[in-house]
Amino acid sequence: MHVTSVAESYNDVPNDTFTNVSAQKALNIAGMAAALVGERADPHWAQVAAKLYIPFSETGQRHLDFDAGVPREPLEGSTLGLLMYPSLDFAMTPQIRRNDFNYTMISVKEGHHEPHGMGMAPASIAAAAVGDASLAVAWLQNNFTSNLIKPPFNVRTETASNNSGYFITSSGGFVQNLLYGFSGLRIQEKGLVGAYAPVLPPAWKSMTLKDIAFRGQHYDITIDRDAGGRATLARKVL
């Protein structure tokens, strides 16, 4: 499957990992949705989903951004961190997740790109998913220290040097950073699940997500600290 990668500098690449994982998840969800409404899912959906190739390095024990044969230059940072984004939350072992994250961070340094609003939330959420609280906090803070918020109305732009329009993707990512990254919560078939340990910036005493509505129920979700200073999460049904 030849596509433009989610890292847009790479055009007409075979087996872009983010694209294939997204397609696989969409096809599987379609099959489950058909069953819920009493319809028969097209069996081809499951066949295609099962056969979609997800590039992987056995040597490095990490995923690849796309087929190994694609010439790789640091045109853009690796997109492997997006596999940990809440919309995908691609299943993998903790070690592979850590390897994917480490490679993503290395590629960001090699790329030498100006700060980009679209990358802040995925980087912070991925850091939280691998248990690196300090980097999760640092990437969140980059929202405010990387010249992405412009006066006089404090709107977010796409890049540090861009000064046109309101880049709502970045603002949406910031909200998701708090909802999913710091909480560690994920939406799964069995409900709102604490999939990863919560994160709380050192200077924060606590954080509360107010009146979160989920499957007909409303919650206040608070991240606090226990006696040992470890971040903990509690839900209060409203």
PDB file of C-alpha atoms in Angstrom:
ATOM      1  CA  MET A   1       0.000   0.000   0.000  1.00  0.00           C
ATOM      2  CA  HIS A   2       1.666   3.231  -1.171  1.00  0.00           C
ATOM      3  CA  VAL A   3       0.608   6.388   0.638  1.00  0.00           C
ATOM      4  CA  THR A   4       1.867   9.737   1.777  1.00  0.00           C
ATOM      5  CA  SER A   5       3.140   9.054   5.267  1.00  0.00           C
ATOM      6  CA  VAL A   6       1.675  10.841   8.251  1.00  0.00           C
ATOM      7  CA  ALA A   7       5.191  12.348   8.256  1.00  0.00           C
ATOM      8  CA  GLU A   8       4.278  14.276   5.119  1.00  0.00           C
ATOM      9  CA  SER A   9       7.822  14.694   3.777  1.00  0.00           C
ATOM     10  CA  TYR A  10       7.741  10.999   2.852  1.00  0.00           C
ATOM     11  CA  ASN A  11       5.550  10.617  -0.242  1.00  0.00           C
ATOM     12  CA  ASP A  12       4.427   7.405  -1.944  1.00  0.00           C
ATOM     13  CA  VAL A  13       5.889   5.116   0.721  1.00  0.00           C
ATOM     14  CA  PRO A  14       4.940   1.442   1.094  1.00  0.00           C
ATOM     15  CA  ASN A  15       3.358   0.268   4.325  1.00  0.00           C
ATOM     16  CA  ASP A  16       3.337   3.404   6.414  1.00  0.00           C
ATOM     17  CA  THR A  17       2.976   1.968   9.913  1.00  0.00           C
ATOM     18  CA  PHE A  18       0.601   4.607  11.266  1.00  0.00           C
ATOM     19  CA  THR A  19      -1.662   4.239   8.193  1.00  0.00           C
ATOM     20  CA  ASN A  20      -1.731   0.431   8.354  1.00  0.00           C
ATOM     21  CA  VAL A  21      -2.384   0.331  12.103  1.00  0.00           C
ATOM     22  CA  SER A  22      -5.175   2.905  11.692  1.00  0.00           C
ATOM     23  CA  ALA A  23      -6.761   0.933   8.841  1.00  0.00           C
ATOM     24  CA  GLN A  24      -6.507  -2.287  10.839  1.00  0.00           C
ATOM     25  CA  LYS A  25      -8.246  -0.719  13.825  1.00  0.00           C
ATOM     26  CA  ALA A  26     -10.970   0.860  11.662  1.00  0.00           C
ATOM     27  CA  LEU A  27     -11.734  -2.479   9.997  1.00  0.00           C
ATOM     28  CA  ASN A  28     -11.900  -4.287  13.336  1.00  0.00           C
ATOM     29  CA  ILE A  29     -14.195  -1.628  14.788  1.00  0.00           C
ATOM     30  CA  ALA A  30     -16.432  -1.910  11.718  1.00  0.00           C
ATOM     31  CA  GLY A  31     -16.790  -5.640  12.356  1.00  0.00           C
ATOM     32  CA  MET A  32     -17.696  -5.090  16.007  1.00  0.00           C
ATOM     33  CA  ALA A  33     -20.154  -2.337  15.089  1.00  0.00           C
ATOM     34  CA  ALA A  34     -21.909  -4.634  12.607  1.00  0.00           C
ATOM     35  CA  ALA A  35     -22.342  -7.266  15.301  1.00  0.00           C
ATOM     36  CA  LEU A  36     -23.781  -4.717  17.736  1.00  0.00           C
ATOM     37  CA  VAL A  37     -26.548  -3.724  15.307  1.00  0.00           C
ATOM     38  CA  GLY A  38     -27.305  -7.301  14.299  1.00  0.00           C
ATOM     39  CA  GLU A  39     -25.694  -7.137  10.867  1.00  0.00           C
ATOM     40  CA  ARG A  40     -23.263  -9.590   9.315  1.00  0.00           C
ATOM     41  CA  ALA A  41     -19.856  -8.016   8.818  1.00  0.00           C
ATOM     42  CA  ASP A  42     -18.219  -8.476   5.449  1.00  0.00           C
ATOM     43  CA  PRO A  43     -15.667 -11.273   6.134  1.00  0.00           C
ATOM     44  CA  HIS A  44     -13.238  -9.469   3.855  1.00  0.00           C
ATOM     45  CA  TRP A  45     -12.853  -6.744   6.508  1.00  0.00           C
ATOM     46  CA  ALA A  46     -11.328  -9.150   9.030  1.00  0.00           C
ATOM     47  CA  GLN A  47      -9.186 -10.807   6.357  1.00  0.00           C
ATOM     48  CA  VAL A  48      -7.680  -7.512   5.262  1.00  0.00           C
ATOM     49  CA  ALA A  49      -7.154  -6.362   8.870  1.00  0.00           C
ATOM     50  CA  ALA A  50      -5.324  -9.582   9.753  1.00  0.00           C
ATOM     51  CA  LYS A  51      -3.032  -9.356   6.727  1.00  0.00           C
ATOM     52  CA  LEU A  52      -2.072  -5.686   6.962  1.00  0.00           C
ATOM     53  CA  TYR A  53       1.690  -5.559   7.317  1.00  0.00           C
ATOM     54  CA  ILE A  54       3.077  -3.676  10.314  1.00  0.00           C
ATOM     55  CA  PRO A  55       6.814  -3.059   9.681  1.00  0.00           C
ATOM     56  CA  PHE A  56       8.979  -4.208  12.577  1.00  0.00           C
ATOM     57  CA  SER A  57      12.703  -4.501  13.288  1.00  0.00           C
ATOM     58  CA  GLU A  58      13.565  -7.768  15.008  1.00  0.00           C
ATOM     59  CA  THR A  59      17.096  -6.510  15.599  1.00  0.00           C
ATOM     60  CA  GLY A  60      16.029  -3.256  17.209  1.00  0.00           C
ATOM     61  CA  GLN A  61      12.881  -4.722  18.776  1.00  0.00           C
ATOM     62  CA  ARG A  62      10.870  -1.737  17.660  1.00  0.00           C
ATOM     63  CA  HIS A  63       8.430  -0.801  14.942  1.00  0.00           C
ATOM     64  CA  LEU A  64       9.560   0.914  11.765  1.00  0.00           C
ATOM     65  CA  ASP A  65       7.886   4.005  10.352  1.00  0.00           C
ATOM     66  CA  PHE A  66       7.404   2.229   7.012  1.00  0.00           C
ATOM     67  CA  ASP A  67       9.057  -0.497   4.933  1.00  0.00           C
ATOM     68  CA  ALA A  68      12.714  -0.972   5.782  1.00  0.00           C
ATOM     69  CA  GLY A  69      13.686  -0.335   2.152  1.00  0.00           C
ATOM     70  CA  VAL A  70      12.503   3.273   2.185  1.00  0.00           C
ATOM     71  CA  PRO A  71      15.522   5.639   2.343  1.00  0.00           C
ATOM     72  CA  ARG A  72      15.409   7.280   5.736  1.00  0.00           C
ATOM     73  CA  GLU A  73      16.600  10.832   6.239  1.00  0.00           C
ATOM     74  CA  PRO A  74      15.734  13.043   9.189  1.00  0.00           C
ATOM     75  CA  LEU A  75      13.263  15.065   7.123  1.00  0.00           C
ATOM     76  CA  GLU A  76      10.753  14.760   9.947  1.00  0.00           C
ATOM     77  CA  GLY A  77      10.786  13.054  13.316  1.00  0.00           C
ATOM     78  CA  SER A  78       9.608   9.472  13.582  1.00  0.00           C
ATOM     79  CA  THR A  79       5.853   8.978  13.923  1.00  0.00           C
ATOM     80  CA  LEU A  80       6.124   5.849  16.090  1.00  0.00           C
ATOM     81  CA  GLY A  81       4.987   7.862  19.108  1.00  0.00           C
ATOM     82  CA  LEU A  82       1.571   8.135  17.448  1.00  0.00           C
ATOM     83  CA  LEU A  83       1.085   4.388  17.977  1.00  0.00           C
ATOM     84  CA  MET A  84       0.621   5.276  21.658  1.00  0.00           C
ATOM     85  CA  TYR A  85      -1.938   8.006  20.970  1.00  0.00           C
ATOM     86  CA  PRO A  86      -5.322   7.257  22.598  1.00  0.00           C
ATOM     87  CA  SER A  87      -7.083   6.809  19.251  1.00  0.00           C
ATOM     88  CA  LEU A  88      -4.798   3.866  18.425  1.00  0.00           C
ATOM     89  CA  ASP A  89      -3.108   2.700  21.655  1.00  0.00           C
ATOM     90  CA  PHE A  90      -1.539  -0.077  19.610  1.00  0.00           C
ATOM     91  CA  ALA A  91      -0.936  -3.221  21.654  1.00  0.00           C
ATOM     92  CA  MET A  92       2.746  -4.006  22.264  1.00  0.00           C
ATOM     93  CA  THR A  93       5.025  -5.067  25.084  1.00  0.00           C
ATOM     94  CA  PRO A  94       6.321  -2.393  27.497  1.00  0.00           C
ATOM     95  CA  GLN A  95       9.863  -2.895  26.152  1.00  0.00           C
ATOM     96  CA  ILE A  96       8.838  -2.399  22.521  1.00  0.00           C
ATOM     97  CA  ARG A  97       6.831   0.657  23.558  1.00  0.00           C
ATOM     98  CA  ARG A  98       9.918   2.056  25.260  1.00  0.00           C
ATOM     99  CA  ASN A  99      12.085   1.275  22.212  1.00  0.00           C
ATOM    100  CA  ASP A 100       9.590   2.996  19.914  1.00  0.00           C
ATOM    101  CA  PHE A 101       9.555   6.027  22.189  1.00  0.00           C
ATOM    102  CA  ASN A 102      13.347   6.199  22.459  1.00  0.00           C
ATOM    103  CA  TYR A 103      13.693   6.072  18.676  1.00  0.00           C
ATOM    104  CA  THR A 104      11.092   8.822  18.289  1.00  0.00           C
ATOM    105  CA  MET A 105      13.000  11.080  20.687  1.00  0.00           C
ATOM    106  CA  ILE A 106      16.304  10.425  18.869  1.00  0.00           C
ATOM    107  CA  SER A 107      14.716  11.291  15.523  1.00  0.00           C
ATOM    108  CA  VAL A 108      13.318  14.543  16.934  1.00  0.00           C
ATOM    109  CA  LYS A 109      16.844  15.615  17.931  1.00  0.00           C
ATOM    110  CA  GLU A 110      18.289  14.618  14.564  1.00  0.00           C
ATOM    111  CA  GLY A 111      15.615  16.462  12.602  1.00  0.00           C
ATOM    112  CA  HIS A 112      16.431  19.931  14.014  1.00  0.00           C
ATOM    113  CA  HIS A 113      12.952  21.211  13.188  1.00  0.00           C
ATOM    114  CA  GLU A 114      11.392  24.284  14.679  1.00  0.00           C
ATOM    115  CA  PRO A 115       8.741  23.628  17.359  1.00  0.00           C
ATOM    116  CA  HIS A 116       5.567  22.266  15.813  1.00  0.00           C
ATOM    117  CA  GLY A 117       2.229  22.396  17.612  1.00  0.00           C
ATOM    118  CA  MET A 118       1.055  19.080  16.205  1.00  0.00           C
ATOM    119  CA  GLY A 119       3.902  17.144  17.833  1.00  0.00           C
ATOM    120  CA  MET A 120       3.652  18.347  21.427  1.00  0.00           C
ATOM    121  CA  ALA A 121       0.709  16.270  22.653  1.00  0.00           C
ATOM    122  CA  PRO A 122       1.733  12.977  21.001  1.00  0.00           C
ATOM    123  CA  ALA A 123       5.227  13.300  22.478  1.00  0.00           C
ATOM    124  CA  SER A 124       3.909  14.049  25.971  1.00  0.00           C
ATOM    125  CA  ILE A 125       1.283  11.290  25.859  1.00  0.00           C
ATOM    126  CA  ALA A 126       3.843   8.774  24.597  1.00  0.00           C
ATOM    127  CA  ALA A 127       6.246   9.784  27.392  1.00  0.00           C
ATOM    128  CA  ALA A 128       3.507   9.248  29.969  1.00  0.00           C
ATOM    129  CA  ALA A 129       2.667   5.854  28.454  1.00  0.00           C
ATOM    130  CA  VAL A 130       6.249   4.640  28.927  1.00  0.00           C
ATOM    131  CA  GLY A 131       6.413   6.058  32.446  1.00  0.00           C
ATOM    132  CA  ASP A 132       8.741   8.975  31.741  1.00  0.00           C
ATOM    133  CA  ALA A 133       6.982  11.613  33.825  1.00  0.00           C
ATOM    134  CA  SER A 134       9.703  14.242  33.438  1.00  0.00           C
ATOM    135  CA  LEU A 135       9.533  14.188  29.629  1.00  0.00           C
ATOM    136  CA  ALA A 136       5.725  14.065  29.705  1.00  0.00           C
ATOM    137  CA  VAL A 137       5.766  17.297  31.701  1.00  0.00           C
ATOM    138  CA  ALA A 138       8.513  18.872  29.570  1.00  0.00           C
ATOM    139  CA  TRP A 139       6.609  18.291  26.322  1.00  0.00           C
ATOM    140  CA  LEU A 140       3.449  19.746  27.853  1.00  0.00           C
ATOM    141  CA  GLN A 141       5.356  22.837  28.953  1.00  0.00           C
ATOM    142  CA  ASN A 142       6.697  23.263  25.412  1.00  0.00           C
ATOM    143  CA  ASN A 143       3.181  24.405  24.509  1.00  0.00           C
ATOM    144  CA  PHE A 144       3.910  27.619  26.395  1.00  0.00           C
ATOM    145  CA  THR A 145       7.669  28.064  25.942  1.00  0.00           C
ATOM    146  CA  SER A 146       8.156  27.387  22.216  1.00  0.00           C
ATOM    147  CA  ASN A 147       6.629  30.564  20.775  1.00  0.00           C
ATOM    148  CA  LEU A 148       3.532  28.701  19.598  1.00  0.00           C
ATOM    149  CA  ILE A 149       1.134  30.977  21.486  1.00  0.00           C
ATOM    150  CA  LYS A 150       0.901  34.365  19.805  1.00  0.00           C
ATOM    151  CA  PRO A 151      -0.253  37.746  21.122  1.00  0.00           C
ATOM    152  CA  PRO A 152      -2.464  39.651  21.428  1.00  0.00           C
ATOM    153  CA  PHE A 153      -5.104  36.937  21.801  1.00  0.00           C
ATOM    154  CA  ASN A 154      -2.855  34.030  22.824  1.00  0.00           C
ATOM    155  CA  VAL A 155      -3.875  31.814  19.916  1.00  0.00           C
ATOM    156  CA  ARG A 156      -1.850  28.776  18.917  1.00  0.00           C
ATOM    157  CA  THR A 157      -0.165  28.634  15.526  1.00  0.00           C
ATOM    158  CA  GLU A 158       1.069  25.549  13.703  1.00  0.00           C
ATOM    159  CA  THR A 159       4.783  26.338  14.042  1.00  0.00           C
ATOM    160  CA  ALA A 160       6.887  28.812  15.983  1.00  0.00           C
ATOM    161  CA  SER A 161       7.560  30.969  12.918  1.00  0.00           C
ATOM    162  CA  ASN A 162       4.013  30.804  11.529  1.00  0.00           C
ATOM    163  CA  ASN A 163       1.788  33.692  12.570  1.00  0.00           C
ATOM    164  CA  SER A 164      -1.452  33.017  10.702  1.00  0.00           C
ATOM    165  CA  GLY A 165      -4.688  31.489  11.879  1.00  0.00           C
ATOM    166  CA  TYR A 166      -5.622  29.424  14.898  1.00  0.00           C
ATOM    167  CA  PHE A 167      -4.177  25.907  14.773  1.00  0.00           C
ATOM    168  CA  ILE A 168      -6.986  24.050  16.515  1.00  0.00           C
ATOM    169  CA  THR A 169      -5.198  20.680  16.155  1.00  0.00           C
ATOM    170  CA  SER A 170      -2.622  21.908  18.656  1.00  0.00           C
ATOM    171  CA  SER A 171      -5.258  23.110  21.128  1.00  0.00           C
ATOM    172  CA  GLY A 172      -7.187  19.857  20.802  1.00  0.00           C
ATOM    173  CA  GLY A 173      -3.964  17.971  21.423  1.00  0.00           C
ATOM    174  CA  PHE A 174      -3.327  20.004  24.566  1.00  0.00           C
ATOM    175  CA  VAL A 175      -6.738  19.015  25.951  1.00  0.00           C
ATOM    176  CA  GLN A 176      -6.105  15.369  25.063  1.00  0.00           C
ATOM    177  CA  ASN A 177      -2.742  15.657  26.795  1.00  0.00           C
ATOM    178  CA  LEU A 178      -4.544  16.317  30.073  1.00  0.00           C
ATOM    179  CA  LEU A 179      -7.472  13.956  29.478  1.00  0.00           C
ATOM    180  CA  TYR A 180      -5.435  10.946  28.416  1.00  0.00           C
ATOM    181  CA  GLY A 181      -1.717  11.605  28.843  1.00  0.00           C
ATOM    182  CA  PHE A 182      -1.615  12.730  32.461  1.00  0.00           C
ATOM    183  CA  SER A 183      -4.530  10.535  33.548  1.00  0.00           C
ATOM    184  CA  GLY A 184      -3.335   7.370  31.818  1.00  0.00           C
ATOM    185  CA  LEU A 185      -6.971   6.633  30.924  1.00  0.00           C
ATOM    186  CA  ARG A 186      -8.015   4.943  27.695  1.00  0.00           C
ATOM    187  CA  ILE A 187     -11.418   4.156  26.201  1.00  0.00           C
ATOM    188  CA  GLN A 188     -11.664   0.412  25.783  1.00  0.00           C
ATOM    189  CA  GLU A 189     -14.510  -2.010  25.186  1.00  0.00           C
ATOM    190  CA  LYS A 190     -14.956  -2.592  28.918  1.00  0.00           C
ATOM    191  CA  GLY A 191     -15.031   1.124  29.744  1.00  0.00           C
ATOM    192  CA  LEU A 192     -12.776   3.984  30.778  1.00  0.00           C
ATOM    193  CA  VAL A 193      -9.680   2.063  31.822  1.00  0.00           C
ATOM    194  CA  GLY A 194      -6.595   3.182  33.722  1.00  0.00           C
ATOM    195  CA  ALA A 195      -4.194   1.716  31.160  1.00  0.00           C
ATOM    196  CA  TYR A 196      -1.110   3.650  32.279  1.00  0.00           C
ATOM    197  CA  ALA A 197       0.138   5.250  35.477  1.00  0.00           C
ATOM    198  CA  PRO A 198      -1.062   8.845  35.989  1.00  0.00           C
ATOM    199  CA  VAL A 199       1.380  11.756  35.800  1.00  0.00           C
ATOM    200  CA  LEU A 200       1.405  14.981  37.785  1.00  0.00           C
ATOM    201  CA  PRO A 201       3.925  17.800  37.227  1.00  0.00           C
ATOM    202  CA  PRO A 202       6.170  18.318  40.298  1.00  0.00           C
ATOM    203  CA  ALA A 203       4.857  21.834  40.954  1.00  0.00           C
ATOM    204  CA  TRP A 204       1.206  20.738  40.844  1.00  0.00           C
ATOM    205  CA  LYS A 205      -0.562  19.579  44.004  1.00  0.00           C
ATOM    206  CA  SER A 206      -3.391  17.956  42.071  1.00  0.00           C
ATOM    207  CA  MET A 207      -5.440  18.108  38.875  1.00  0.00           C
ATOM    208  CA  THR A 208      -9.175  17.482  38.522  1.00  0.00           C
ATOM    209  CA  LEU A 209     -11.023  16.783  35.286  1.00  0.00           C
ATOM    210  CA  LYS A 210     -14.514  18.072  36.061  1.00  0.00           C
ATOM    211  CA  ASP A 211     -17.765  16.417  35.001  1.00  0.00           C
ATOM    212  CA  ILE A 212     -16.394  13.897  32.519  1.00  0.00           C
ATOM    213  CA  ALA A 213     -19.358  12.238  30.781  1.00  0.00           C
ATOM    214  CA  PHE A 214     -18.882   8.630  29.719  1.00  0.00           C
ATOM    215  CA  ARG A 215     -21.543   6.068  28.773  1.00  0.00           C
ATOM    216  CA  GLY A 216     -24.321   7.879  30.595  1.00  0.00           C
ATOM    217  CA  GLN A 217     -22.344   8.467  33.781  1.00  0.00           C
ATOM    218  CA  HIS A 218     -20.619  11.634  34.990  1.00  0.00           C
ATOM    219  CA  TYR A 219     -17.355  11.760  36.943  1.00  0.00           C
ATOM    220  CA  ASP A 220     -14.872  14.103  38.539  1.00  0.00           C
ATOM    221  CA  ILE A 221     -11.464  12.514  37.928  1.00  0.00           C
ATOM    222  CA  THR A 222      -8.684  13.703  40.234  1.00  0.00           C
ATOM    223  CA  ILE A 223      -4.964  13.057  40.037  1.00  0.00           C
ATOM    224  CA  ASP A 224      -3.385  13.563  43.432  1.00  0.00           C
ATOM    225  CA  ARG A 225      -0.379  12.321  45.394  1.00  0.00           C
ATOM    226  CA  ASP A 226      -0.211   9.592  48.004  1.00  0.00           C
ATOM    227  CA  ALA A 227       1.861   9.853  51.184  1.00  0.00           C
ATOM    228  CA  GLY A 228       4.959   8.790  49.259  1.00  0.00           C
ATOM    229  CA  GLY A 229       4.490  11.466  46.591  1.00  0.00           C
ATOM    230  CA  ARG A 230       3.371   9.020  43.882  1.00  0.00           C
ATOM    231  CA  ALA A 231       0.658  10.260  41.508  1.00  0.00           C
ATOM    232  CA  THR A 232      -2.664   8.455  42.009  1.00  0.00           C
ATOM    233  CA  LEU A 233      -6.012   8.694  40.255  1.00  0.00           C
ATOM    234  CA  ALA A 234      -9.477   8.678  41.833  1.00  0.00           C
ATOM    235  CA  ARG A 235     -12.958   8.912  40.278  1.00  0.00           C
ATOM    236  CA  LYS A 236     -15.975  10.464  41.956  1.00  0.00           C
ATOM    237  CA  VAL A 237     -19.369   9.573  40.497  1.00  0.00           C
ATOM    238  CA  LEU A 238     -21.573  12.681  40.270  1.00  0.00           C
TER     239      LEU A 238
END
